mmCIF file of C-alpha atoms in Angstrom:
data_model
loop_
_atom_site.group_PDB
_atom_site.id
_atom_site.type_symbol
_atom_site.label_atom_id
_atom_site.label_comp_id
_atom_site.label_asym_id
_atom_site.label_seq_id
_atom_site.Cartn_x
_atom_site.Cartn_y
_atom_site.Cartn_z
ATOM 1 C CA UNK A 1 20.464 -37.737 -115.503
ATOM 2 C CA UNK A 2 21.136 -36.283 -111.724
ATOM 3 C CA UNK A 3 20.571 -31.823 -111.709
ATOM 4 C CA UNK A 4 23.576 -30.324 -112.219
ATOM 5 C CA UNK A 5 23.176 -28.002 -108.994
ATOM 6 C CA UNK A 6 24.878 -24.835 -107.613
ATOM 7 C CA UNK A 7 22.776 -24.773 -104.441
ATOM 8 C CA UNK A 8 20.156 -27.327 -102.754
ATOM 9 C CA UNK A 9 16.429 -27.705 -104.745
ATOM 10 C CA UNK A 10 13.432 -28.346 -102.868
ATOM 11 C CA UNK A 11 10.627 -30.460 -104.642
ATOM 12 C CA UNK A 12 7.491 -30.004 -103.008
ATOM 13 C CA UNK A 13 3.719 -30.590 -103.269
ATOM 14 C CA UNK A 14 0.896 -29.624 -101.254
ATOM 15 C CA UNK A 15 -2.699 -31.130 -100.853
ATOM 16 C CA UNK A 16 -5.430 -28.420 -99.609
ATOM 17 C CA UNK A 17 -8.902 -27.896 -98.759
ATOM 18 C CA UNK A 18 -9.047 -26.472 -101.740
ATOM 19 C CA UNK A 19 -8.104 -24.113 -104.766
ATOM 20 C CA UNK A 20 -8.513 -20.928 -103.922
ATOM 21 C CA UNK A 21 -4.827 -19.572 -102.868
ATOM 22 C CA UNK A 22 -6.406 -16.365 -100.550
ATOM 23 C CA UNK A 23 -8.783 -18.448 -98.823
ATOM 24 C CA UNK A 24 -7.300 -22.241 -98.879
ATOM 25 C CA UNK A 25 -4.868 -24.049 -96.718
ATOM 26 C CA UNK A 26 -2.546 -26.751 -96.619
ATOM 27 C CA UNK A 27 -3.216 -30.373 -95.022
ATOM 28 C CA UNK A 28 -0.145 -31.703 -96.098
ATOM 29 C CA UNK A 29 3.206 -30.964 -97.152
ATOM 30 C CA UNK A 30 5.975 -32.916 -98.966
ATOM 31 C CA UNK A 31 8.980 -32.180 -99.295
ATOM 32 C CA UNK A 32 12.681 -33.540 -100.647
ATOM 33 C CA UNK A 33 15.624 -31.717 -100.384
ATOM 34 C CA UNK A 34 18.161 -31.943 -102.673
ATOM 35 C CA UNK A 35 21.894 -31.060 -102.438
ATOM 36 C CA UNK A 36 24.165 -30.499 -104.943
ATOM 37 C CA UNK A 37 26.760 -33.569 -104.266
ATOM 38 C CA UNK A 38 23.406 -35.516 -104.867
ATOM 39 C CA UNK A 39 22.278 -36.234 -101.372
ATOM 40 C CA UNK A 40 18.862 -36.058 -100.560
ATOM 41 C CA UNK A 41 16.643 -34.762 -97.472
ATOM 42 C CA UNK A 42 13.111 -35.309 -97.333
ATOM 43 C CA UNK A 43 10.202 -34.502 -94.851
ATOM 44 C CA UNK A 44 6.274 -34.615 -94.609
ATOM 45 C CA UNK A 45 3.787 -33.088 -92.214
ATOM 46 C CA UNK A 46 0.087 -33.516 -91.919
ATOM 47 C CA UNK A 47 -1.174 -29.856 -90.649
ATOM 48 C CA UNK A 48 -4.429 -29.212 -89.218
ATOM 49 C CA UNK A 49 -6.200 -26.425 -91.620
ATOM 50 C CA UNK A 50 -7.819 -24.560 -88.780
ATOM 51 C CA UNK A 51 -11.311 -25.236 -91.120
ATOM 52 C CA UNK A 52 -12.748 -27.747 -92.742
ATOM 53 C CA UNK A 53 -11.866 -29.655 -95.108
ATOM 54 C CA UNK A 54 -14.739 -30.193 -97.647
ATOM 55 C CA UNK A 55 -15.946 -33.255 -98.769
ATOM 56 C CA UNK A 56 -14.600 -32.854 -102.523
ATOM 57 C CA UNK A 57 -11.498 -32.102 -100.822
ATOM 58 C CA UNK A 58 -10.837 -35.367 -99.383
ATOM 59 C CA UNK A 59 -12.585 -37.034 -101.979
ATOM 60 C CA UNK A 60 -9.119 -36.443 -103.762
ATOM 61 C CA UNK A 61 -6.347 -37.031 -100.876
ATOM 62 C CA UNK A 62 -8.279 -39.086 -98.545
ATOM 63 C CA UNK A 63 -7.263 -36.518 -95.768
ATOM 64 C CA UNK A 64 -10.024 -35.965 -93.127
ATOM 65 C CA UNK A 65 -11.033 -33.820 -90.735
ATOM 66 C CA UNK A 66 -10.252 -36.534 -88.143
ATOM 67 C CA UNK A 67 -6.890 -37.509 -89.100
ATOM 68 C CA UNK A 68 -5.030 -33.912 -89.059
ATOM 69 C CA UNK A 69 -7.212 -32.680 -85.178
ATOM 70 C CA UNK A 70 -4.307 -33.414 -83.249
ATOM 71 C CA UNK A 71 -1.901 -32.260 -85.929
ATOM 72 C CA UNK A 72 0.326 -29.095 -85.685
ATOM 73 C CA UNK A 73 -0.990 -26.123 -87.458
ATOM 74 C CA UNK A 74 0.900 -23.809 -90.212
ATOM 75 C CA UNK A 75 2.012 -21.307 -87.943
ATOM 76 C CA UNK A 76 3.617 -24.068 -85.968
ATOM 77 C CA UNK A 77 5.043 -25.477 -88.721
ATOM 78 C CA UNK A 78 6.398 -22.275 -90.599
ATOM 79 C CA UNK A 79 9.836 -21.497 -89.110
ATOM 80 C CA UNK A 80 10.582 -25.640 -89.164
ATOM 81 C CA UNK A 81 8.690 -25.644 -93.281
ATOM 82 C CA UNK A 82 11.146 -22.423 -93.579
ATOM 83 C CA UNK A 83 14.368 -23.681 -92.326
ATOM 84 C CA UNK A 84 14.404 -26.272 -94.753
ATOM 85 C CA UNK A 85 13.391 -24.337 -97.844
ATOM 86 C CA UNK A 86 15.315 -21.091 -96.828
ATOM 87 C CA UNK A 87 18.600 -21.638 -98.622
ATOM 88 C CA UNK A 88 16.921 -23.485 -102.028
ATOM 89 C CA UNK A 89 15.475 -23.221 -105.100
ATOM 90 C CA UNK A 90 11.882 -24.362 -105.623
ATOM 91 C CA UNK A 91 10.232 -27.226 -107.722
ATOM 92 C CA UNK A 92 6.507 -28.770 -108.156
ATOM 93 C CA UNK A 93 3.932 -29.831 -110.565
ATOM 94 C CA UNK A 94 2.155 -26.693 -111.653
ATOM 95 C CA UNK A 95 3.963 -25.533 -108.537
ATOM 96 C CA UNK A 96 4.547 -21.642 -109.960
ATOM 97 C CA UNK A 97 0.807 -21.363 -110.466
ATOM 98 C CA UNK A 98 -0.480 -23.352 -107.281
ATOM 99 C CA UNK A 99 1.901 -24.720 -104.949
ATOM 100 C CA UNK A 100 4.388 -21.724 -104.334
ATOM 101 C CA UNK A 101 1.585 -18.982 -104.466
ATOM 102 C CA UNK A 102 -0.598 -20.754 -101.852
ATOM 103 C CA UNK A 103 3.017 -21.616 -99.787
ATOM 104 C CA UNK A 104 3.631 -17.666 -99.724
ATOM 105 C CA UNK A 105 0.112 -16.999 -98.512
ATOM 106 C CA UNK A 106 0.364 -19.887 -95.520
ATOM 107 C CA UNK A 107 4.214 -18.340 -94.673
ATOM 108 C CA UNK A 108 2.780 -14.743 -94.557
ATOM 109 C CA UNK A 109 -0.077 -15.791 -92.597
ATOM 110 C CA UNK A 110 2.221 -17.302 -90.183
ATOM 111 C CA UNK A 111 4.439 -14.076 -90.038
ATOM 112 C CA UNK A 112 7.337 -15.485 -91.762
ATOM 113 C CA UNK A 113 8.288 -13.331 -94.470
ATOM 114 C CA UNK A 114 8.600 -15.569 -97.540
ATOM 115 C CA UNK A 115 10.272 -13.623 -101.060
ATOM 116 C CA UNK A 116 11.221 -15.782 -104.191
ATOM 117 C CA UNK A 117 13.613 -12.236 -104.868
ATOM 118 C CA UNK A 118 16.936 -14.607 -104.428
ATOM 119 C CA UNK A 119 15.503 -18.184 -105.985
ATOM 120 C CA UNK A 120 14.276 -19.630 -108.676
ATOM 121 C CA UNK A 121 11.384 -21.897 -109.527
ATOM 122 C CA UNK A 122 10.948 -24.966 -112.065
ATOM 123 C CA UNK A 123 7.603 -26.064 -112.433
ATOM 124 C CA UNK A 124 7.729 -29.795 -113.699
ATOM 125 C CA UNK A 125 4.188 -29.702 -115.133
ATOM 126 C CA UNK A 126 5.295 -27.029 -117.455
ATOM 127 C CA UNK A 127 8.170 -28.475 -119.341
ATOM 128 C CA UNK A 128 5.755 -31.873 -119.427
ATOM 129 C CA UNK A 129 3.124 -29.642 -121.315
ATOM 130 C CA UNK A 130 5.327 -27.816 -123.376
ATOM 131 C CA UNK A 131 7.121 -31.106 -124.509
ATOM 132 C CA UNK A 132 4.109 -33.812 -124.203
ATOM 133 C CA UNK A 133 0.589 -32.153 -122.380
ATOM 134 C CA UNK A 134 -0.324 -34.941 -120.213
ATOM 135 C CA UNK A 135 -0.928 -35.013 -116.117
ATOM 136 C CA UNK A 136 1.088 -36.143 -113.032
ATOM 137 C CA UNK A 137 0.614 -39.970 -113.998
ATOM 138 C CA UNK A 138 0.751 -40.218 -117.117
ATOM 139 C CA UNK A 139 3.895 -37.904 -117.218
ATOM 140 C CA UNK A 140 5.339 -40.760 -114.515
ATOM 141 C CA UNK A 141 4.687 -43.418 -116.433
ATOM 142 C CA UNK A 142 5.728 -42.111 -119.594
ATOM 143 C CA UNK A 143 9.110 -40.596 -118.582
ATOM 144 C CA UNK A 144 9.711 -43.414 -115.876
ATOM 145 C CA UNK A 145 7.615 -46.094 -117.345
ATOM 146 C CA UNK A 146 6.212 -46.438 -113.983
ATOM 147 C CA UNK A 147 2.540 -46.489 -112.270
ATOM 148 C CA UNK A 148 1.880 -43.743 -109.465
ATOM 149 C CA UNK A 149 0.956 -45.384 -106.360
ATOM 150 C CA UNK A 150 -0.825 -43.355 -104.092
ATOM 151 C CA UNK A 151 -1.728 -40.531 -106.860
ATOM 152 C CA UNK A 152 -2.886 -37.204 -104.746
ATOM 153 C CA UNK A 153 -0.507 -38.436 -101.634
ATOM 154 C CA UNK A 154 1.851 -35.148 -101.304
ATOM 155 C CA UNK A 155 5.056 -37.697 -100.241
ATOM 156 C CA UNK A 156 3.927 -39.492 -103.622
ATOM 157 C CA UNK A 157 3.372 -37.069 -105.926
ATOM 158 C CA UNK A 158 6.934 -35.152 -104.625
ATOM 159 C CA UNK A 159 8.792 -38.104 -105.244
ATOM 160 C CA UNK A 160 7.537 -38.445 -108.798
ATOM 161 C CA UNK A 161 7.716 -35.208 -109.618
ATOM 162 C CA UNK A 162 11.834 -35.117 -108.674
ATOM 163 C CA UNK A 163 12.204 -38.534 -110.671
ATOM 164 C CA UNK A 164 10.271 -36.599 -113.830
ATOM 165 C CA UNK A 165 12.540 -34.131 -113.975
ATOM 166 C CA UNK A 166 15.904 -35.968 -113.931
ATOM 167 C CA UNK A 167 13.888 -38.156 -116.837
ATOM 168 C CA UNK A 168 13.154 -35.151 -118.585
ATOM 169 C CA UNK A 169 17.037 -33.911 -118.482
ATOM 170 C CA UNK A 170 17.512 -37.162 -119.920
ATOM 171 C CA UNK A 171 14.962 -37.442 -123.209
ATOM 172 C CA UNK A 172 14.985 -33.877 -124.518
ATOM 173 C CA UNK A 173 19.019 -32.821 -124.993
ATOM 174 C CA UNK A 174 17.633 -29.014 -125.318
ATOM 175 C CA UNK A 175 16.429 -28.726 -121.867
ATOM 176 C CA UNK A 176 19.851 -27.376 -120.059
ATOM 177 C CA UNK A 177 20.605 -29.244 -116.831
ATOM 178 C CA UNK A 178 20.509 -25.496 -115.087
ATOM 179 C CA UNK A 179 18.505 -24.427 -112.319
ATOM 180 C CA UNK A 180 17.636 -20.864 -113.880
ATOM 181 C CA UNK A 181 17.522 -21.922 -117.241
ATOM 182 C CA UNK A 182 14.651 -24.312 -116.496
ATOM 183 C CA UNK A 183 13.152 -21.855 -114.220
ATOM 184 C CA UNK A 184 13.044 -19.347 -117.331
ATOM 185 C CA UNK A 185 11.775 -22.391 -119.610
ATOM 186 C CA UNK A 186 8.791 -22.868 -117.423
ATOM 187 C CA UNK A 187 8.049 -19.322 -116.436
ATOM 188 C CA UNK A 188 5.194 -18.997 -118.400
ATOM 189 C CA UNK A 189 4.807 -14.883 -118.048
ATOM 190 C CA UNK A 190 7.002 -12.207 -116.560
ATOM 191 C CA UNK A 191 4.732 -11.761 -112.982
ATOM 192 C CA UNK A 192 6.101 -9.554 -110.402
ATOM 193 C CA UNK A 193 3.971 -11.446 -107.652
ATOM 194 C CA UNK A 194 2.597 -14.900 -107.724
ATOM 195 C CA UNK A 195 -0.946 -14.215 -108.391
ATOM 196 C CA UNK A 196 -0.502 -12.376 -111.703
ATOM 197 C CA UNK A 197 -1.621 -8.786 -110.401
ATOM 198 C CA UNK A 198 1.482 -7.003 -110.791
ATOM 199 C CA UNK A 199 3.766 -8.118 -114.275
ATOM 200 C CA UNK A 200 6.925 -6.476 -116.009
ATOM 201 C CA UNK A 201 6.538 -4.670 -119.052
ATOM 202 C CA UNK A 202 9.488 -4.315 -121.658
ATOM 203 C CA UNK A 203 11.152 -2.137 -120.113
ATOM 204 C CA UNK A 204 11.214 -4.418 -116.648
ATOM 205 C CA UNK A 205 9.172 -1.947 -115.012
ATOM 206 C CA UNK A 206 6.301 -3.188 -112.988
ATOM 207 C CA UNK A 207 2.552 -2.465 -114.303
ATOM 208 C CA UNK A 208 -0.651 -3.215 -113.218
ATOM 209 C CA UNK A 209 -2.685 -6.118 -114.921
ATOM 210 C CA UNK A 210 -5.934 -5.974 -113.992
ATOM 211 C CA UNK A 211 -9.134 -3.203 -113.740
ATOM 212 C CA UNK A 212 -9.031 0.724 -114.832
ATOM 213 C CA UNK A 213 -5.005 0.801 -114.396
ATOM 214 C CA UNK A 214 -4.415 -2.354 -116.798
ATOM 215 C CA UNK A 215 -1.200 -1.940 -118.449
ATOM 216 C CA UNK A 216 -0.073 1.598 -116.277
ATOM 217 C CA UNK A 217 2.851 1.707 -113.891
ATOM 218 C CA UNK A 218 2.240 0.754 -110.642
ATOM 219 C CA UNK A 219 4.291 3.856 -109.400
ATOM 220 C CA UNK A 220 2.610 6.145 -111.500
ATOM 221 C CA UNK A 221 -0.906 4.929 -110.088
ATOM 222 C CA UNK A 222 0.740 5.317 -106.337
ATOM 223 C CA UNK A 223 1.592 9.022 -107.635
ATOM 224 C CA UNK A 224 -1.953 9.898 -109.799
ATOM 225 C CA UNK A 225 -4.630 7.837 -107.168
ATOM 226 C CA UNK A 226 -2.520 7.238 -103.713
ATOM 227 C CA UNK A 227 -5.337 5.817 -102.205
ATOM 228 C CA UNK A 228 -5.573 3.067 -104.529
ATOM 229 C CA UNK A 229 -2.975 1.631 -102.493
ATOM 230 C CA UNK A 230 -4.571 1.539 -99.725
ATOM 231 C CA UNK A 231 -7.450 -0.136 -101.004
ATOM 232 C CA UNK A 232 -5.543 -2.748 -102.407
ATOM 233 C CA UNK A 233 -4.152 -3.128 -98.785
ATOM 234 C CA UNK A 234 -7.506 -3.663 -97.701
ATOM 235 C CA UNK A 235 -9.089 -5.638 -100.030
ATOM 236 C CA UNK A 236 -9.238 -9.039 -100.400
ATOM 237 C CA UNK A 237 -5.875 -9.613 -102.664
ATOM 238 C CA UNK A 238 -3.194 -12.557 -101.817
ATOM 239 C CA UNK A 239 -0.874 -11.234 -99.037
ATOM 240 C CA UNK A 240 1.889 -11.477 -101.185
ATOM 241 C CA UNK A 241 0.747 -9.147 -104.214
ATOM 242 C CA UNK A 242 0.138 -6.486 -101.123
ATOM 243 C CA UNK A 243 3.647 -7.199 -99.619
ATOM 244 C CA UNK A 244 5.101 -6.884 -103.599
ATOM 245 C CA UNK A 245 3.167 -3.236 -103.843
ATOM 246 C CA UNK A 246 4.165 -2.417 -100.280
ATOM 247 C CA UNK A 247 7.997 -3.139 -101.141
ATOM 248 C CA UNK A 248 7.573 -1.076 -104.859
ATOM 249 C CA UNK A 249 6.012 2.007 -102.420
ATOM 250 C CA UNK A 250 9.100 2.245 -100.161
ATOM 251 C CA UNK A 251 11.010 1.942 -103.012
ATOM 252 C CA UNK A 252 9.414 4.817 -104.726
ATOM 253 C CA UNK A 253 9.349 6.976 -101.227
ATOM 254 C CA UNK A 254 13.279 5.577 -100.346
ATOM 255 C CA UNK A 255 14.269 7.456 -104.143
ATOM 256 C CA UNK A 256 12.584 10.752 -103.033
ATOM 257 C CA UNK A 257 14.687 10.780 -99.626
#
């Protein structure tokens, strides 16, 4: 079954130096554009990290130190990564937990300001484990009864991940062939930035989730303890849970003007 699509979707995967979205970056990038009269767009860059990539690392992409030295780095890839991705929706494997967070931290990094405020996001690996809990493969092979060839290669694992989904539109008649409606499907909680920090509560006001202001508004915090945004600022949090506060702060100060 082909996405029924109001505007373009962009599958991508990354492979890293590692897991840790704040401290992490991106070796490679895949990614496969597609439009909503069906035609398709795709692109992959090798990037060189800026540090090393561990051992374990390549252990699982086979991408070396060596291979990305002479390789453009994020910042010089950011306004090209960008211009592609600007005007679409988002999709991966685990790609709302992993892939978009650690994208946001790279894009900030590289001064391009990167929202999901106008998009939406389907993670792949979500509707798999809802429906069948299984991994990248074995999700190929059982909704496309094929092998993965070069598992853990980002142009690869893209690829498979956009041929999943149409497979998945196809076996379970539920699943509405819908940008936002699968985004909502695989949302798996209401977070106000990628990370988790910062959620809705039921009245769709933002709270905090973690430490001595679990569960409080984050606006009533800024009000009670204003410095506690500033060490949040400061501390080592994902750049795009500080830009999320930052943007709820002139908020709050914009309503008092």
């Amino acid at each position: 079954m082909e996405l029924k699509l109001n505007r373009p979707i962009c599958f991508f995967d990354l492979e890293t130096t590692g897991i840790d979205i704040t401290r992490d970056r991106i070796v490679e990038i895949a990614v496969v554009k597609v439009f909503p009269n069906g035609n398709k767009e795709s692109k992959t860059w090798l990037v060189n990290p800026t540090i090393p990539i561990p051992a374990f690392a390549t252990a699982v992409h086979g991408i070396t130190n060596e291979k990305v030295a002479n390789e453009p780095t994020f910042a010089e890839l950011a306004p090209h990564i960008h211009n592609m991705i600007k005007d679409s929706d988002l999709a991966g494997f685990n790609s709302d937990r992993f892939d978009i967070p650690l994208l946001a931290e790279e894009m900030l990094r590289s001064g391009v300001d990167f929202d999901m405020k106008n998009r939406v996001s389907v993670d792949v690996q979500t509707i798999f484990h809802k429906k069948e809990e299984r991994t990248l493969g074995a999700a190929y092979k059982f909704y496309c009864n094929e092998s993965l060839e070069n598992a853990h290669s980002a142009e690869a694992d893209t690829n498979a991940t956009y041929e999943i989904l149409k497979a998945q539109l196809d076996r379970y008649p539920d699943l509405e062939n819908d940008m936002k409606v699968l985004s909502e499907f695989t949302t798996r909680k209401k977070s106000v930035d990628f990370a988790g920090f910062i959620a809705l509560d039921d009245n769709g006001q933002e709270i905090f989730t973690f430490g001595k202001h679990k569960g409080t508004l984050v606006e009533e915090v800024f009000d009670k303890e204003p410095g506690y945004f500033g060490w949040i600022q400061n501390a080592d949090f994902p750049l795009y849970t500080k830009k999320v506060l930052t943007a709820i702060k002139l908020r709050k100060l914009n309503t008092k003007q």
